[in-house]
Amino acid sequence: MKNNISIENIKNLLIEYNSVSTAEADKEVTEKLIEKLMSDSIFLDLLEENWKNEIEKNQQLSVYIYDKFIFKLS
């Protein structure tokens, strides 16, 4: 079963319960996601792969980010 935790949910929690501005919440969540991605070997391998179709590569990267970091298995 997957939790419905998205970047939007995290940002909304920061804004609503921690009195963080929208811009600051965007920055904080984005920075943390980038940190996680840059230490994820599978993501880095996908990023370095050469693909004939750049759109397909971007779609695969997006799906990986979404599955791995946006939705967490519970």
Coordinates of N, CA and C in Angstrom, one line a residue:
M1 N 0.8 -1.2 0.0 CA 0.0 0.0 0.0 C 0.9 1.2 0.0
K2 N 0.5 2.2 -0.8 CA 1.4 3.4 -0.9 C 0.7 4.6 -0.2
N3 N 1.6 5.3 0.5 CA 1.1 6.6 1.1 C 1.0 7.6 0.0
N4 N 0.0 8.5 0.1 CA -0.2 9.5 -0.9 C 0.6 10.8 -0.4
I5 N 1.9 10.7 -0.3 CA 2.8 11.8 0.1 C 3.5 12.3 -1.1
S6 N 3.2 13.6 -1.4 CA 3.8 14.2 -2.6 C 4.6 15.4 -2.2
I7 N 5.3 16.0 -3.1 CA 6.0 17.2 -2.8 C 5.0 18.3 -2.4
E8 N 3.9 18.3 -3.0 CA 2.9 19.3 -2.7 C 2.4 19.1 -1.2
N9 N 2.2 17.9 -0.8 CA 1.8 17.6 0.6 C 2.8 18.1 1.5
I10 N 4.1 17.8 1.2 CA 5.2 18.2 2.1 C 5.2 19.7 2.2
K11 N 5.1 20.4 1.1 CA 5.2 21.9 1.1 C 4.0 22.4 1.9
N12 N 2.8 21.9 1.7 CA 1.6 22.3 2.4 C 1.8 22.2 3.9
L13 N 2.4 21.1 4.3 CA 2.6 20.9 5.8 C 3.6 21.9 6.3
L14 N 4.6 22.2 5.6 CA 5.6 23.2 6.0 C 4.9 24.6 6.1
I15 N 4.1 24.9 5.1 CA 3.4 26.2 5.1 C 2.4 26.3 6.2
E16 N 1.5 25.3 6.3 CA 0.4 25.3 7.2 C 0.8 25.2 8.7
Y17 N 1.7 24.3 9.0 CA 2.0 23.9 10.4 C 3.3 24.5 10.9
N18 N 4.2 25.0 10.0 CA 5.5 25.6 10.5 C 5.7 27.0 10.1
S19 N 4.6 27.7 9.7 CA 4.7 29.1 9.3 C 5.8 29.4 8.3
V20 N 6.0 28.5 7.4 CA 7.0 28.7 6.4 C 6.4 29.3 5.1
S21 N 7.0 30.3 4.5 CA 6.5 30.9 3.3 C 6.4 29.9 2.2
T22 N 5.6 30.1 1.2 CA 5.5 29.2 0.1 C 6.8 29.1 -0.7
A23 N 7.4 30.2 -0.9 CA 8.7 30.2 -1.6 C 9.8 29.4 -0.8
E24 N 9.8 29.6 0.5 CA 10.8 28.9 1.3 C 10.5 27.4 1.3
A25 N 9.2 27.0 1.4 CA 8.8 25.6 1.4 C 9.2 25.0 0.0
D26 N 9.0 25.7 -1.1 CA 9.4 25.2 -2.4 C 10.9 24.9 -2.4
K27 N 11.6 25.9 -1.9 CA 13.1 25.8 -1.9 C 13.6 24.6 -1.1
E28 N 13.0 24.5 0.1 CA 13.5 23.5 1.1 C 13.2 22.1 0.6
V29 N 12.0 21.9 0.1 CA 11.6 20.6 -0.4 C 12.4 20.2 -1.7
T30 N 12.6 21.2 -2.6 CA 13.4 20.9 -3.8 C 14.8 20.6 -3.4
E31 N 15.4 21.3 -2.5 CA 16.8 21.1 -2.1 C 17.0 19.7 -1.5
K32 N 16.0 19.3 -0.7 CA 16.1 18.0 -0.1 C 15.9 16.9 -1.1
L33 N 15.0 17.1 -2.1 CA 14.8 16.1 -3.1 C 16.1 16.0 -4.0
I34 N 16.7 17.1 -4.3 CA 18.0 17.0 -5.1 C 19.1 16.3 -4.4
E35 N 19.2 16.6 -3.1 CA 20.2 15.9 -2.2 C 20.0 14.4 -2.3
K36 N 18.7 13.9 -2.2 CA 18.5 12.5 -2.2 C 18.8 11.9 -3.6
L37 N 18.4 12.7 -4.6 CA 18.7 12.2 -6.0 C 20.2 12.1 -6.3
M38 N 20.9 13.0 -5.8 CA 22.4 13.0 -6.1 C 23.1 12.0 -5.3
S39 N 22.5 11.3 -4.4 CA 23.1 10.2 -3.7 C 22.5 8.9 -4.0
D40 N 21.6 8.9 -5.0 CA 20.9 7.6 -5.4 C 21.6 7.1 -6.7
S41 N 22.3 6.0 -6.5 CA 23.1 5.4 -7.6 C 22.3 5.0 -8.8
I42 N 21.1 4.5 -8.6 CA 20.2 4.1 -9.7 C 19.8 5.3 -10.6
F43 N 19.4 6.4 -9.9 CA 19.1 7.6 -10.6 C 20.3 8.2 -11.4
L44 N 21.4 8.2 -10.8 CA 22.6 8.7 -11.4 C 23.0 7.8 -12.6
D45 N 22.8 6.5 -12.5 CA 23.1 5.6 -13.7 C 22.1 6.0 -14.8
L46 N 20.8 6.1 -14.5 CA 19.8 6.5 -15.5 C 20.2 7.8 -16.1
L47 N 20.6 8.7 -15.3 CA 20.9 10.1 -15.8 C 22.1 10.0 -16.8
E48 N 23.1 9.2 -16.6 CA 24.3 9.1 -17.4 C 24.0 8.2 -18.7
E49 N 23.0 7.4 -18.7 CA 22.7 6.6 -19.9 C 22.5 7.5 -21.1
N50 N 23.0 7.0 -22.3 CA 22.7 7.7 -23.6 C 21.4 7.0 -24.2
W51 N 20.5 7.9 -24.5 CA 19.2 7.4 -25.1 C 19.1 8.1 -26.4
K52 N 18.5 7.4 -27.4 CA 18.2 8.0 -28.7 C 17.1 9.0 -28.5
N53 N 16.2 8.7 -27.7 CA 15.0 9.6 -27.5 C 15.1 10.3 -26.2
E54 N 15.4 11.6 -26.2 CA 15.6 12.4 -24.9 C 14.3 12.5 -24.1
I55 N 13.2 12.6 -24.9 CA 11.9 12.7 -24.2 C 11.6 11.4 -23.4
E56 N 11.9 10.2 -24.0 CA 11.7 9.0 -23.3 C 12.6 8.9 -22.1
K57 N 13.8 9.3 -22.2 CA 14.7 9.3 -21.1 C 14.2 10.2 -19.9
N58 N 13.7 11.4 -20.3 CA 13.1 12.3 -19.3 C 11.9 11.7 -18.6
Q59 N 11.1 11.0 -19.4 CA 9.9 10.3 -18.8 C 10.4 9.2 -17.8
Q60 N 11.4 8.4 -18.2 CA 11.9 7.4 -17.3 C 12.4 8.0 -16.0
L61 N 13.2 9.1 -16.1 CA 13.7 9.7 -14.9 C 12.6 10.2 -14.1
S62 N 11.6 10.8 -14.7 CA 10.4 11.3 -13.9 C 9.7 10.2 -13.2
V63 N 9.5 9.1 -13.9 CA 8.8 8.0 -13.2 C 9.6 7.5 -12.1
Y64 N 10.9 7.4 -12.3 CA 11.8 6.9 -11.2 C 11.7 7.8 -10.0
I65 N 11.8 9.1 -10.2 CA 11.7 10.1 -9.1 C 10.4 10.0 -8.4
Y66 N 9.3 9.9 -9.2 CA 8.0 9.8 -8.6 C 7.8 8.6 -7.7
D67 N 8.2 7.4 -8.3 CA 8.1 6.2 -7.6 C 9.0 6.1 -6.3
K68 N 10.2 6.5 -6.5 CA 11.2 6.4 -5.4 C 11.0 7.4 -4.3
F69 N 10.8 8.6 -4.7 CA 10.8 9.7 -3.7 C 9.5 10.4 -3.4
I70 N 8.6 10.4 -4.3 CA 7.3 11.1 -4.1 C 6.3 10.2 -3.3
F71 N 6.2 9.0 -3.8 CA 5.4 8.0 -3.1 C 6.2 7.0 -2.3
K72 N 6.0 6.9 -1.1 CA 6.8 5.9 -0.3 C 5.9 4.7 0.1
L73 N 6.6 3.6 0.0 CA 5.9 2.4 0.4 C 5.7 2.4 1.9
S74 N 4.6 1.9 2.4 CA 4.4 1.9 3.8 C 4.4 0.5 4.3

